[in-house]
PDB file of C-alpha atoms in Angstrom:
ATOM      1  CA  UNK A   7       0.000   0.000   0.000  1.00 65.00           C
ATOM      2  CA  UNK A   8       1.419   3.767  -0.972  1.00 86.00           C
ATOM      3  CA  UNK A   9       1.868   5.726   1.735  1.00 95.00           C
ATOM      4  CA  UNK A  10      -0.175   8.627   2.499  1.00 98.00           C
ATOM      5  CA  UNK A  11       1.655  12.364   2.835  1.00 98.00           C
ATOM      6  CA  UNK A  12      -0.380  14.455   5.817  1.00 98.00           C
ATOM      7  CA  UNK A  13       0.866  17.805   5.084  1.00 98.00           C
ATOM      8  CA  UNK A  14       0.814  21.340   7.275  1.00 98.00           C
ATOM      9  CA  UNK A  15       0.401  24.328   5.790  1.00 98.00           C
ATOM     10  CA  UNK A  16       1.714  26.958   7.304  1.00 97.00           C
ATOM     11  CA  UNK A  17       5.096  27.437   7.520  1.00 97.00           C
ATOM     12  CA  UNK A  18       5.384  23.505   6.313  1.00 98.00           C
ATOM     13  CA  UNK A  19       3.767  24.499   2.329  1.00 98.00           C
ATOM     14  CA  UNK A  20       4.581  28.074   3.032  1.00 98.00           C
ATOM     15  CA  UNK A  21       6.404  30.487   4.635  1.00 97.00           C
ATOM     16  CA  UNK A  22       3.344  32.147   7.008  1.00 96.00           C
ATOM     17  CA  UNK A  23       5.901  34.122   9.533  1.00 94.00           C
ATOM     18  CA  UNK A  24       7.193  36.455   7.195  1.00 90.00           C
ATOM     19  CA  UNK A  25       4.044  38.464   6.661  1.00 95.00           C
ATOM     20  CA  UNK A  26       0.462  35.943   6.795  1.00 97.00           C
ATOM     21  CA  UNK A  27       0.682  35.009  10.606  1.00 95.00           C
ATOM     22  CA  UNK A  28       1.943  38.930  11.995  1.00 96.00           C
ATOM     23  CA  UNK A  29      -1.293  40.020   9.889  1.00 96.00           C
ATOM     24  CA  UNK A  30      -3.713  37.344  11.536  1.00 95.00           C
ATOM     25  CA  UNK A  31      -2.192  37.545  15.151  1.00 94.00           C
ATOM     26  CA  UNK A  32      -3.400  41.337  14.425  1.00 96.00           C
ATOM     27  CA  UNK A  33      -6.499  40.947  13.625  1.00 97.00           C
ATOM     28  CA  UNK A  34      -7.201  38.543  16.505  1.00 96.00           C
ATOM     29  CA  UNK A  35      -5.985  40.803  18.730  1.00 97.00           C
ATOM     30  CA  UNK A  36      -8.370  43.782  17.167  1.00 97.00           C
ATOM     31  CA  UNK A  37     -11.066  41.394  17.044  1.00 97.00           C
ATOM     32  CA  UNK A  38     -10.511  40.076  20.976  1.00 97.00           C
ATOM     33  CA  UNK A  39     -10.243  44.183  21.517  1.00 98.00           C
ATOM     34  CA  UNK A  40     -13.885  44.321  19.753  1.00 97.00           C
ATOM     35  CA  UNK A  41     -15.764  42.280  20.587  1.00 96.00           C
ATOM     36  CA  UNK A  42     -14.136  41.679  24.604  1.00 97.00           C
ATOM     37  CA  UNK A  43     -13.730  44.773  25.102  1.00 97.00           C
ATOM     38  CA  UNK A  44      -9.960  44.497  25.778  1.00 97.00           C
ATOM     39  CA  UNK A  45      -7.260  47.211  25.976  1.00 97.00           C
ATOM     40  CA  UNK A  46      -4.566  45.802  23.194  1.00 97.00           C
ATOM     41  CA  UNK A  47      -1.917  44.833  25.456  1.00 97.00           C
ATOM     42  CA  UNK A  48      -5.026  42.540  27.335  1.00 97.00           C
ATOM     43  CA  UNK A  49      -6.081  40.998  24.359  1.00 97.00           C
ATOM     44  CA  UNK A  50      -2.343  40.435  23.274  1.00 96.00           C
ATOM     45  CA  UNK A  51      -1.648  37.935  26.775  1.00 96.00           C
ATOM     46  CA  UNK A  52      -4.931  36.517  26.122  1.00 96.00           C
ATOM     47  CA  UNK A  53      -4.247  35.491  22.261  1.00 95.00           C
ATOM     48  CA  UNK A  54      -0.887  34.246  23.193  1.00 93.00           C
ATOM     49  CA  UNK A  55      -2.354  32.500  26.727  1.00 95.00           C
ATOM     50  CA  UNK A  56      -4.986  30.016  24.661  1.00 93.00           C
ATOM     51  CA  UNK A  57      -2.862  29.592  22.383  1.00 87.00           C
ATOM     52  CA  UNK A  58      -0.117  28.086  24.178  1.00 87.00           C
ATOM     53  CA  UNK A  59      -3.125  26.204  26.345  1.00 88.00           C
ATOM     54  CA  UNK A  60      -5.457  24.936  23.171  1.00 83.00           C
ATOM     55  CA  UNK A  61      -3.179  25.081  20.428  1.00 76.00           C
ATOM     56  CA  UNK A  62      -5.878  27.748  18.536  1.00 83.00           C
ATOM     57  CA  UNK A  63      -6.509  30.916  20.162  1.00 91.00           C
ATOM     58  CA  UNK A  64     -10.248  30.122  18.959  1.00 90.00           C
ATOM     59  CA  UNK A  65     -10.702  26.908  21.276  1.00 87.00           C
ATOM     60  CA  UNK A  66     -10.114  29.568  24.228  1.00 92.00           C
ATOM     61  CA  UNK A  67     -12.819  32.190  22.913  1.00 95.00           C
ATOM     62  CA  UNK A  68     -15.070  29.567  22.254  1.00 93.00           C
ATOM     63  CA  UNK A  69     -14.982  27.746  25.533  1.00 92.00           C
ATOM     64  CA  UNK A  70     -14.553  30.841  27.875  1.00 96.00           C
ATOM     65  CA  UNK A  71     -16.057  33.599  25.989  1.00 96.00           C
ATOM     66  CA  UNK A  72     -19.175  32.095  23.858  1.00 95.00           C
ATOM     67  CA  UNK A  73     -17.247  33.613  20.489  1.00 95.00           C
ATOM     68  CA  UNK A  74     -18.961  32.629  17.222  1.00 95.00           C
ATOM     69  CA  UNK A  75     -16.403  30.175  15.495  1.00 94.00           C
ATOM     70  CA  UNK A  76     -17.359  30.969  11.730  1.00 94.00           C
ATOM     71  CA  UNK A  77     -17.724  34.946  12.504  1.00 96.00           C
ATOM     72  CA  UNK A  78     -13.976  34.933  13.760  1.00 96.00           C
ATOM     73  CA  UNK A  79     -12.154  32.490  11.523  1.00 96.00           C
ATOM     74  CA  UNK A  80     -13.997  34.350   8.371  1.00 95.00           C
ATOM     75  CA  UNK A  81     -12.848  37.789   9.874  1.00 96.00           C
ATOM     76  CA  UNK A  82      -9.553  37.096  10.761  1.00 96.00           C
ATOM     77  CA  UNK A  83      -8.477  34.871   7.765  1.00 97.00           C
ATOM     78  CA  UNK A  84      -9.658  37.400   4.778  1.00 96.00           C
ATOM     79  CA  UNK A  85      -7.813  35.185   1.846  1.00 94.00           C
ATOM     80  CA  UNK A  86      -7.639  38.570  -0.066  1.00 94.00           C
ATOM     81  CA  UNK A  87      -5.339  40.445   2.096  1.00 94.00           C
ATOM     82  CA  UNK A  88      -3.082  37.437   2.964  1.00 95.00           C
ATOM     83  CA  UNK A  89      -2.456  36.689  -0.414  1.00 94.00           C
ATOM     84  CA  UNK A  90       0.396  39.400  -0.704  1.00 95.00           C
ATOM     85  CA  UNK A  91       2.624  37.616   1.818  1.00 96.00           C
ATOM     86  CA  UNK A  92       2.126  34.871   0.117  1.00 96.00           C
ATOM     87  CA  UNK A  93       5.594  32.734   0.254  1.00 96.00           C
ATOM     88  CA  UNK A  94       6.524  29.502  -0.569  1.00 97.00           C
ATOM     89  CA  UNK A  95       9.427  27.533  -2.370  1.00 96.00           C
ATOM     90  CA  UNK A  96      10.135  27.424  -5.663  1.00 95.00           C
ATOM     91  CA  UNK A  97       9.563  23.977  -7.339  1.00 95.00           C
ATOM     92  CA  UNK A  98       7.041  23.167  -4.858  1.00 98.00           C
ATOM     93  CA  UNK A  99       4.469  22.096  -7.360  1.00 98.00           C
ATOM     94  CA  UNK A 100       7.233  19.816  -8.998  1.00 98.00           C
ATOM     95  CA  UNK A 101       8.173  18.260  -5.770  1.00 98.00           C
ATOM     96  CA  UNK A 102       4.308  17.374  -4.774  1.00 98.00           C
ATOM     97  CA  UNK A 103       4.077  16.086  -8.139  1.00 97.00           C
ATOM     98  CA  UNK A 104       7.090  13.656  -7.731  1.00 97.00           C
ATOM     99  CA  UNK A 105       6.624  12.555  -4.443  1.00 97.00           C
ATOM    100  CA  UNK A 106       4.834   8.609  -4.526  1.00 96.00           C
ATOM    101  CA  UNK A 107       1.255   8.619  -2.555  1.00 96.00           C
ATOM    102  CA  UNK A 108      -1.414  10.076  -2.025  1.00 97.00           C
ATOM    103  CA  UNK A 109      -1.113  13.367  -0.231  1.00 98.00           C
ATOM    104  CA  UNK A 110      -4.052  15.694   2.333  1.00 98.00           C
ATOM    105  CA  UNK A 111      -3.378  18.958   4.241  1.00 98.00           C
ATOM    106  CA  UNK A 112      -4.182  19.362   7.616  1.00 98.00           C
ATOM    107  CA  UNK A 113      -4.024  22.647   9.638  1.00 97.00           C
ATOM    108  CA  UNK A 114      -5.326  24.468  12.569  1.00 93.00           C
ATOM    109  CA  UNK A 115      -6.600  27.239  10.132  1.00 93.00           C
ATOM    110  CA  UNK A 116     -10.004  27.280   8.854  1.00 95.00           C
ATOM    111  CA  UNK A 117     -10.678  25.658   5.705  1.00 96.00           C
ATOM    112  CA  UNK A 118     -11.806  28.568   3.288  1.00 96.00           C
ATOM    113  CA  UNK A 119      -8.186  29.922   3.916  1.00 97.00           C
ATOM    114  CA  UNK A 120      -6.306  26.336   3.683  1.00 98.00           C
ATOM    115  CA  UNK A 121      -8.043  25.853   0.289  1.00 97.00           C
ATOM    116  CA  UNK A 122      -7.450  29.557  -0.691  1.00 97.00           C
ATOM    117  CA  UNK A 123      -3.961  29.099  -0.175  1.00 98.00           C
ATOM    118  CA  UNK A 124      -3.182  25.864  -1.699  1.00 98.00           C
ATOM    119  CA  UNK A 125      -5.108  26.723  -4.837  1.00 97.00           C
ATOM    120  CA  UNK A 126      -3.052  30.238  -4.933  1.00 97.00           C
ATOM    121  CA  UNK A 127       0.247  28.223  -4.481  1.00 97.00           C
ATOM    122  CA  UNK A 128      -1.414  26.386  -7.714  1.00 97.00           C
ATOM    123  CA  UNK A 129      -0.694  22.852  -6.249  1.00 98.00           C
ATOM    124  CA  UNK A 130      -4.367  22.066  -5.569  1.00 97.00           C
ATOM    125  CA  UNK A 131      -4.039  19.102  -8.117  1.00 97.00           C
ATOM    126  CA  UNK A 132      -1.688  17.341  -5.888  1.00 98.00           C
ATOM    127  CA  UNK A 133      -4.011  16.706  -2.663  1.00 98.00           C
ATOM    128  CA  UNK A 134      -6.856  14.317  -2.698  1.00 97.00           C
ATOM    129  CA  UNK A 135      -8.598  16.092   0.544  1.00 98.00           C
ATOM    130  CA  UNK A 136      -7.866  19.635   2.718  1.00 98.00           C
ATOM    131  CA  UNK A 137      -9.044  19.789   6.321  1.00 98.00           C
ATOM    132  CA  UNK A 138      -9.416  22.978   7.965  1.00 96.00           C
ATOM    133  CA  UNK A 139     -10.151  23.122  11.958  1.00 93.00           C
ATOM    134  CA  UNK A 140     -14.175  23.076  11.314  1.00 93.00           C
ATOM    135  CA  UNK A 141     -14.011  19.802   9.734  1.00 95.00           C
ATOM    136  CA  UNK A 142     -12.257  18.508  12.795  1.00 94.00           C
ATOM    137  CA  UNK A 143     -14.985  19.778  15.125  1.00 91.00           C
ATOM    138  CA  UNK A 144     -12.858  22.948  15.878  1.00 89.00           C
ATOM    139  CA  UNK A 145     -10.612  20.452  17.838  1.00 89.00           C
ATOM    140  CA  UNK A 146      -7.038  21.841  16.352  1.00 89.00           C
ATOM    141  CA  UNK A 147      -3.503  19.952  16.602  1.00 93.00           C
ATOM    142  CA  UNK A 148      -1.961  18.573  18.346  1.00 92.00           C
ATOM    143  CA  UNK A 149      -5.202  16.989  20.012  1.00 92.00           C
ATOM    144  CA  UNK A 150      -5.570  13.701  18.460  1.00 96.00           C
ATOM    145  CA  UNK A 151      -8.840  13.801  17.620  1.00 96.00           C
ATOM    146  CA  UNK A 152      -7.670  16.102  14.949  1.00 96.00           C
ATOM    147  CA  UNK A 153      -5.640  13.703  13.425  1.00 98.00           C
ATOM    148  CA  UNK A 154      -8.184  10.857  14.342  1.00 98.00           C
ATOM    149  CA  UNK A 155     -10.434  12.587  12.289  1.00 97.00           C
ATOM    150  CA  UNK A 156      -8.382  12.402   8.738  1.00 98.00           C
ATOM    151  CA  UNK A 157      -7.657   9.171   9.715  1.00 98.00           C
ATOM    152  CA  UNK A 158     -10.959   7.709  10.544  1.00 97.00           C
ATOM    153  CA  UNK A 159     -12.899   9.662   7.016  1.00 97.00           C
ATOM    154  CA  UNK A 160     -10.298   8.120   4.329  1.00 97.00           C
ATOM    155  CA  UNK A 161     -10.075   4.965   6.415  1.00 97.00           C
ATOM    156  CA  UNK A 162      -5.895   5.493   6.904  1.00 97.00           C
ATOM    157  CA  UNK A 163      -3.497   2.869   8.579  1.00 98.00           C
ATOM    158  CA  UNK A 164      -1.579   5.050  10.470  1.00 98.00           C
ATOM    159  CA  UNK A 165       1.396   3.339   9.812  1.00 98.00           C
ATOM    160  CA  UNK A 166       1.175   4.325   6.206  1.00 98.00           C
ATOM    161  CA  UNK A 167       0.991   7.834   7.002  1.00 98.00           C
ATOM    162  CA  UNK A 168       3.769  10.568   7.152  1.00 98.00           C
ATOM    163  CA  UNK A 169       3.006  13.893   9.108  1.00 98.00           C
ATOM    164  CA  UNK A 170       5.255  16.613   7.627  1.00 98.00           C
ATOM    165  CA  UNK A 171       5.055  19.607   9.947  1.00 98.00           C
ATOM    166  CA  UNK A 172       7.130  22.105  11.294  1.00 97.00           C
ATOM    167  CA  UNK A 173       5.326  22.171  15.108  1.00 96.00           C
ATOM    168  CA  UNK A 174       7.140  19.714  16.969  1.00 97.00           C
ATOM    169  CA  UNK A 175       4.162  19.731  19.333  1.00 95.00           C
ATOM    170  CA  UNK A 176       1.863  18.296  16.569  1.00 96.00           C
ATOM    171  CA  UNK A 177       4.433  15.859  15.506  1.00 98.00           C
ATOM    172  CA  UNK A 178       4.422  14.453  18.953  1.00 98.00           C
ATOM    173  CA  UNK A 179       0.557  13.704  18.571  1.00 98.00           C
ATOM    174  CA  UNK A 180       0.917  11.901  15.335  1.00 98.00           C
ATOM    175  CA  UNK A 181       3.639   9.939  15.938  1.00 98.00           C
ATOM    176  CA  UNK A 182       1.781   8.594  19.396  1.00 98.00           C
ATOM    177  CA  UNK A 183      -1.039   7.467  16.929  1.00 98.00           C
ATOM    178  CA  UNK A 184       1.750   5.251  14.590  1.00 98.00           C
ATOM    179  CA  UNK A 185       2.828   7.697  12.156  1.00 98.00           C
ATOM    180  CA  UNK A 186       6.109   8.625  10.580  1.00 98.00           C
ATOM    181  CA  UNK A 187       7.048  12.070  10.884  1.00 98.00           C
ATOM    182  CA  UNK A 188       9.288  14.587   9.288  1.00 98.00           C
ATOM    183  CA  UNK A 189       9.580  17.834  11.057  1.00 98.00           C
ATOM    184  CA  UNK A 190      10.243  20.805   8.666  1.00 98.00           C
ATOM    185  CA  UNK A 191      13.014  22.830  10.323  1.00 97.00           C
ATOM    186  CA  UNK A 192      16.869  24.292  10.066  1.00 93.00           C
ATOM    187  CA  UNK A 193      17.604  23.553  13.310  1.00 93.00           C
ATOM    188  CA  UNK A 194      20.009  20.655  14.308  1.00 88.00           C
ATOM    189  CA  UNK A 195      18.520  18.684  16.446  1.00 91.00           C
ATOM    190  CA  UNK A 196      16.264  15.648  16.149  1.00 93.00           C
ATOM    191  CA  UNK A 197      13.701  15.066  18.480  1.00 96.00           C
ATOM    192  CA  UNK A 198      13.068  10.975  19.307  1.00 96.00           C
ATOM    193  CA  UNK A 199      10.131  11.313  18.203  1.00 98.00           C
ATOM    194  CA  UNK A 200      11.039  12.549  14.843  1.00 98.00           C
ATOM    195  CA  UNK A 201      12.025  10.517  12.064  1.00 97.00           C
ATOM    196  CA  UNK A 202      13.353  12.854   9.511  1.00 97.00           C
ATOM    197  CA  UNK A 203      14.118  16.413   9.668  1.00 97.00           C
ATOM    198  CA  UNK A 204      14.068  18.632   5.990  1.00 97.00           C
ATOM    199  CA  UNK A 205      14.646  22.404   5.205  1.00 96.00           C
ATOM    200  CA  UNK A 206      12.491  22.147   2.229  1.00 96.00           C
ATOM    201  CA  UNK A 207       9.618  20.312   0.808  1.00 98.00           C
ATOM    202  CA  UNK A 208      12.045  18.679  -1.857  1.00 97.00           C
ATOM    203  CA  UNK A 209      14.002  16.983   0.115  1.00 97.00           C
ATOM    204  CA  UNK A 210      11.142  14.497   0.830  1.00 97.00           C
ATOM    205  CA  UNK A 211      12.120  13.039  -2.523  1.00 95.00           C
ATOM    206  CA  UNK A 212      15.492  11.546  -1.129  1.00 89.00           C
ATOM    207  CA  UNK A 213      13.356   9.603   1.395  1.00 79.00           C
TER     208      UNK A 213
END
């Protein structure tokens, strides 16, 4: 049986910290200032706080504050103004193409923007499925549940799967549930719980 690729997308497809994810931190913090009625240094350490707790600010304003999910993911992930910081390698396409199996994204971000971007990279073709956090019941990495979820819907072994990501966090998850993973980094060290370690998507191919 081929294996199966689970890809991240930001900052594993493309580079979100150079402009995409400063832009949306922003406008979570002006919509927590909105709509909590937060100075901005408030809803700053609260972004940041259920972030680091739930993996998603959103989980937090959901459970503690009764926040619409759709209102805030729609208003704080406007595909139009991201689009300019839009960043990823070159040959990317080429490399998806190339790579053996069958290949799905996975992210935390909701799914109008994960298929926004991956159609704008123009490597839509290459992906049989893209999962943004609503279709995992708003239940983001590294929960398992997320993962679970992928898993359970195309019927997966999770042996056969590889979860390319560059959260070491999320790769912790997915390799407790079976699968390989390759954590998309620079840095030098290697986690145990990591089985590969690339700079780029490309270098998937020498695996």
């Amino acid at each position: 049986m081929a294996l199966t690729w689970i890809f991240d997308l930001d900052n594993t497809l493309h580079d979100a910290s150079h402009g995409i994810f400063p832009h949306i931190n922003r406008a979570m913090t002006d919509y927590m200032m909105r709509h909590l009625d937060l100075s901005h240094a408030d809803a700053e350490a609260l972004r940041q706080r259920y972030w680091m707790q739930y993996g998603a600010t959103l989980k937090g304003l959901v459970q503690h504050h009764g926040i619409d999910a759709q209102h805030f993911l729609t208003t704080t992930h406007l595909l139009d103004e991201l689009a300019q910081w839009l960043c990823w390698e070159a040959g990317l396409a080429e490399a998806l193409r190339r790579l053996p199996g069958r290949k799905v994204v996975l992210s935390n971000g909701p799914t109008h923007y994960v298929e926004g971007v991956v159609e704008r990279m123009g490597v839509e073709r290459h992906f049989f499925d893209c999962y943004g956090v609503e279709r995992l019941a708003f239940r983001p990495k590294p929960h398992k549940a997320a993962f679970r979820a992928v898993l359970a819907e195309h019927r997966l072994d999770p042996a056969r799967c590889v979860m390319v990501e560059d959260s070491l966090e999320n790769l912790r998850s997915a390799k407790a549930l079976g699968m390989r993973t390759v954590w998309v980094s620079r840095e030098a060290r290697r986690p145990a719980y990591v089985d590969r370690r690339v700079g780029r998507i490309a270098e998937l191919l020498r695996f």
